[in-house]
């Protein structure tokens, strides 16, 4: 099969791009050096929220709304259910400072049209009986849901394959050669590949794709660590969030996922005791039953995070047919559908329905010149 | 759902006086037990074989591995679900509830008191208190080095020297066999050096941080240890050999059955078929006959137990040869059929085992049509060899290699038992399965050179002390090599796994699902894991990865060198989250 577009990386962004491009009848070839969800997507909490702890920066708000709605409806097109659990999310405050924090999330969510609720401690416990008396207040966001990230990506990819997509595993892209503003070839450990377009969706490794093309892509790995507990009966449908980027959810199979905080430690994937202790402490106090569950696996992932924490979606300077789709940082799952859709529109129509102006790589170059 | 008979008692004493009689409740029924017995032993002694319905698929399970590795025997104790029955001792008045699906956590549950914590440094840590670990400790301690031995069992001794629970009293040591006596002797040697050797039982090394800091759980306490040298002597566990029906209650590993017999003095069943390869099943058959069990047959996958071409290597160890012959004669004398070139082909039953099927194989390990033999049994013991427990060496970042003879991966080590990571040593079955005598020699060598690495012995002294051990070891290894050739496990032995056979016992994933995921995805076990959940269960792939590796090699032409491992992550075994909420450890 001759591909129109080569997508580098089979994480949630690469597979979403494959899905939306194939829906437009565009032939895609996904090149993945390892396997499905080998990167950040393999460690993610996969909570799909609107608003949220870090807030949604202005330019991302339409993306947030659209993507949230799109993912919710993807299953019709997927072979297997993506184990979506709709229960909303609860931001929990344990002290006065955190009460102020969640109030701001509440306001923020309202701005985005979410009819959330601010609850006092006892109201919060009524909604979520797992909570202990140390919970002072909570903000309930009814629209959050969470999914099984592997199912989401396999769904994107399999649906693409059914149309006009293909994936090759074990292919590591080593360079992209551009001649006179056009893609000459994609150099890999398995020889050269050719296509008119390239979508660079290699997560935190995206900067490494550009060896001979002289551009700087300001994306670095932001490590997140996570704990998975043993499975038990369904105790909650909510995802629970705490201060300092700590959250938990119970997966469809009954395990609790607990994560994750953010560290800049390069690609070091060793688990550290300090972090795990740090993000277990508060949830275990707020949700006492956690202390009785046992951890069965610890792991870490590298979020691709950009200089200003906004994603990079758009062509690179000097070659309009190489499109970067990465740098989604802490929230790549939630933006996956809209990113894929925008990339497909960019390639098929030359323009996108939702503006991606704020996500252009050139924003960093402007900064540089200053 | 669960039947709790009250009239059965499958205990036998044979030279041992049990601990004090106590009463426990199983699903509300009063049951007799004895101090020192495990919950699993009490259940088995009372005739409760079906101990649990797995959540997915909802099928009955019983005791399987008997050594805490498979997580098949989870029960609820008091309000705490998912306790391993096989390694948890009973206590008077204990309320045990058998689990139908997931164990129940109640919402009122409160957070347990946060664990305590401690950090310290010691020259030499040995993980594993079996023959290898104890021999290492003794060798180093003789030079005055401070050694800490950490073992997760309640008594040190390891697998072969598994001791009786402390609450049991030995009345006639002669009835306990030579292994028992050898084990006592080794433990005594260690005890005599107690000013240098500290042994922690019931202590689990569950993680490695910062490249060589060991995290230990002991009495709900978290301990972080820095050592100058570490010896990993974590032994081996039994190779999974999936056939349809192998998850039924009444199907056990041969070692699991042995543990019940040897250290709990309980009959694992009445009518048993043993299927596997190698000497361990002969040892256990002998112990079963001693205990008065009926063995319907022993199925051995190889065709000749002694092959001419290896006779010279075998004869160098007349003691071991002789022992093997003694076991064979015993079978003959008691008219137990020894079926050569035969493998386990299926197990049937609804609630527990009723039938086991054995089939002949030809020289190329293909099943021979028309050779099915059906046995009515209540117990099947599977014993297709051992696999080194490499969790810790993987965590420590040591290099591993596949050994085609034993069909498994083992850490690579040099003459002094040091791995490619300086200061990390290995010994015993964890360094490559080779039996107790090799384990003892390797342990001694590792102890000496790890001691040297820690700065307590000069290398010259270590070398001098190691010399006689090296000589013995090289002879033993030749013997072992010959045995391995005879009992070689080839991937082809796994060629007939049907699509419906469960491969991942923890998550209930079948061979069909695994094959399907390989076709859709890649030949990488981490990919298979994400797509199917095989490897995501309690044992974290310990008991399914070996089969997945065999399927990949056998059916998908993956060469072992190109086969990535499932990423090794902490914890070694599930640890309570409360352990992380530890006061006093800097966060
Ligand atoms: C602990 C944690 C929790 C998170 N929780 C959430 C959450 O709740 N909600 C949310 O929305 N987001 C969450 N995120 C963020 C989200 O998971 C990420 O933003 C997202 O997964 C990034 O996807 P990606 O496809 O860009 O990158 P990745 O998933 O990293 O995919 C990149 C892929 O490219 C491949 N690759 C790399 N280099 C090459 C090459 N040279 N050639 C070929 N292939 C290559 C890699 O193998 C990898 O498969 C979380 C992240 C972490 C780590
Ligand atoms: C089930 C079974 C039954 C056997 N029966 C016989 C027999 O009857 N006759 C015979 O000749 N050979 C038998 N063998 C083989 C024999 O046990 C070994 O050759 C010998 O015991 C190897 O000694 P070792 O010290 O290397 O390992 P082991 O004796 O297995 O000791 C390893 C120890 O390490 C501990 N350990 C492992 N991981 C950790 C951790 N993370 N933290 C703390 N502790 C840990 C284990 O609890 C164990 O006590 C048996 C093996 C098994 C697995
Ligand atoms: S058998 Fe335990 S995870 Fe597969």
Short mmCIF file of C-alpha atoms in Angstrom, two decimals, chain A residues 42-43 223-230 255-260 269-280 290 293-301, chain B residues 204-209 215-217 222 224 391 395 526 529 535-538 540 566-581:
data_model
loop_
_atom_site.label_atom_id
_atom_site.label_comp_id
_atom_site.label_asym_id
_atom_site.label_seq_id
_atom_site.Cartn_x
_atom_site.Cartn_y
_atom_site.Cartn_z
CA UNK A 42 0.84 3.31 28.43
CA UNK A 43 1.02 4.96 31.85
CA UNK A 223 7.66 12.12 34.22
CA UNK A 224 4.57 10.91 36.01
CA UNK A 225 4.58 7.90 38.28
CA UNK A 226 1.59 5.74 39.08
CA UNK A 227 0.43 2.88 41.26
CA UNK A 228 -2.08 0.22 40.41
CA UNK A 229 -3.79 -1.63 43.24
CA UNK A 230 -5.35 -5.04 43.38
CA UNK A 255 -8.12 -1.91 40.11
CA UNK A 256 -7.45 1.55 41.49
CA UNK A 257 -5.09 3.74 39.52
CA UNK A 258 -3.31 6.28 41.67
CA UNK A 259 -1.00 8.96 40.35
CA UNK A 260 1.05 10.86 39.54
CA UNK A 269 12.11 5.48 34.29
CA UNK A 270 13.05 4.11 37.66
CA UNK A 271 10.36 4.38 40.29
CA UNK A 272 11.26 6.60 43.22
CA UNK A 273 10.07 5.95 46.72
CA UNK A 274 9.70 9.61 47.63
CA UNK A 275 7.21 10.30 44.85
CA UNK A 276 5.09 7.26 45.49
CA UNK A 277 4.92 8.06 49.16
CA UNK A 278 4.12 11.66 48.32
CA UNK A 279 1.13 10.88 46.17
CA UNK A 280 -0.20 8.07 48.34
CA UNK A 290 -7.05 2.65 50.01
CA UNK A 293 -5.75 -2.26 49.29
CA UNK A 294 -2.45 -3.55 48.10
CA UNK A 295 -0.34 -2.14 45.35
CA UNK A 296 0.46 -4.64 42.63
CA UNK A 297 2.35 -2.49 40.14
CA UNK A 298 4.27 0.77 40.04
CA UNK A 299 5.16 2.41 36.77
CA UNK A 300 6.14 5.67 35.14
CA UNK A 301 5.47 7.51 31.91
CA UNK B 204 9.92 -9.34 51.83
CA UNK B 205 12.29 -7.46 49.57
CA UNK B 206 9.71 -5.71 47.43
CA UNK B 207 11.56 -3.03 45.55
CA UNK B 208 14.89 -1.56 44.59
CA UNK B 209 15.35 2.19 44.65
CA UNK B 215 12.99 -1.82 50.23
CA UNK B 216 11.87 -4.41 52.75
CA UNK B 217 8.49 -5.02 54.32
CA UNK B 222 9.11 -0.33 55.91
CA UNK B 224 15.20 0.82 53.38
CA UNK B 391 12.43 -10.54 39.66
CA UNK B 395 15.04 -4.97 39.16
CA UNK B 526 4.36 -5.94 26.97
CA UNK B 529 -0.11 -7.60 28.27
CA UNK B 535 0.52 -10.38 33.15
CA UNK B 536 -1.49 -7.66 34.88
CA UNK B 537 -2.62 -9.82 37.77
CA UNK B 538 -1.35 -10.37 41.27
CA UNK B 540 2.62 -9.76 37.56
CA UNK B 566 7.65 -7.99 30.41
CA UNK B 567 8.99 -4.87 32.08
CA UNK B 568 9.93 -5.74 35.63
CA UNK B 569 8.36 -3.37 38.10
CA UNK B 570 7.98 -3.24 41.83
CA UNK B 571 6.53 -4.60 43.98
CA UNK B 572 7.82 -8.19 44.07
CA UNK B 573 4.58 -9.11 45.74
CA UNK B 574 1.56 -6.94 46.51
CA UNK B 575 2.27 -4.58 49.38
CA UNK B 576 -0.29 -2.65 51.39
CA UNK B 577 -0.59 0.95 50.22
CA UNK B 578 -0.41 1.95 53.87
CA UNK B 579 3.25 0.97 53.76
CA UNK B 580 3.90 4.00 51.61
CA UNK B 581 2.14 6.30 54.03
#
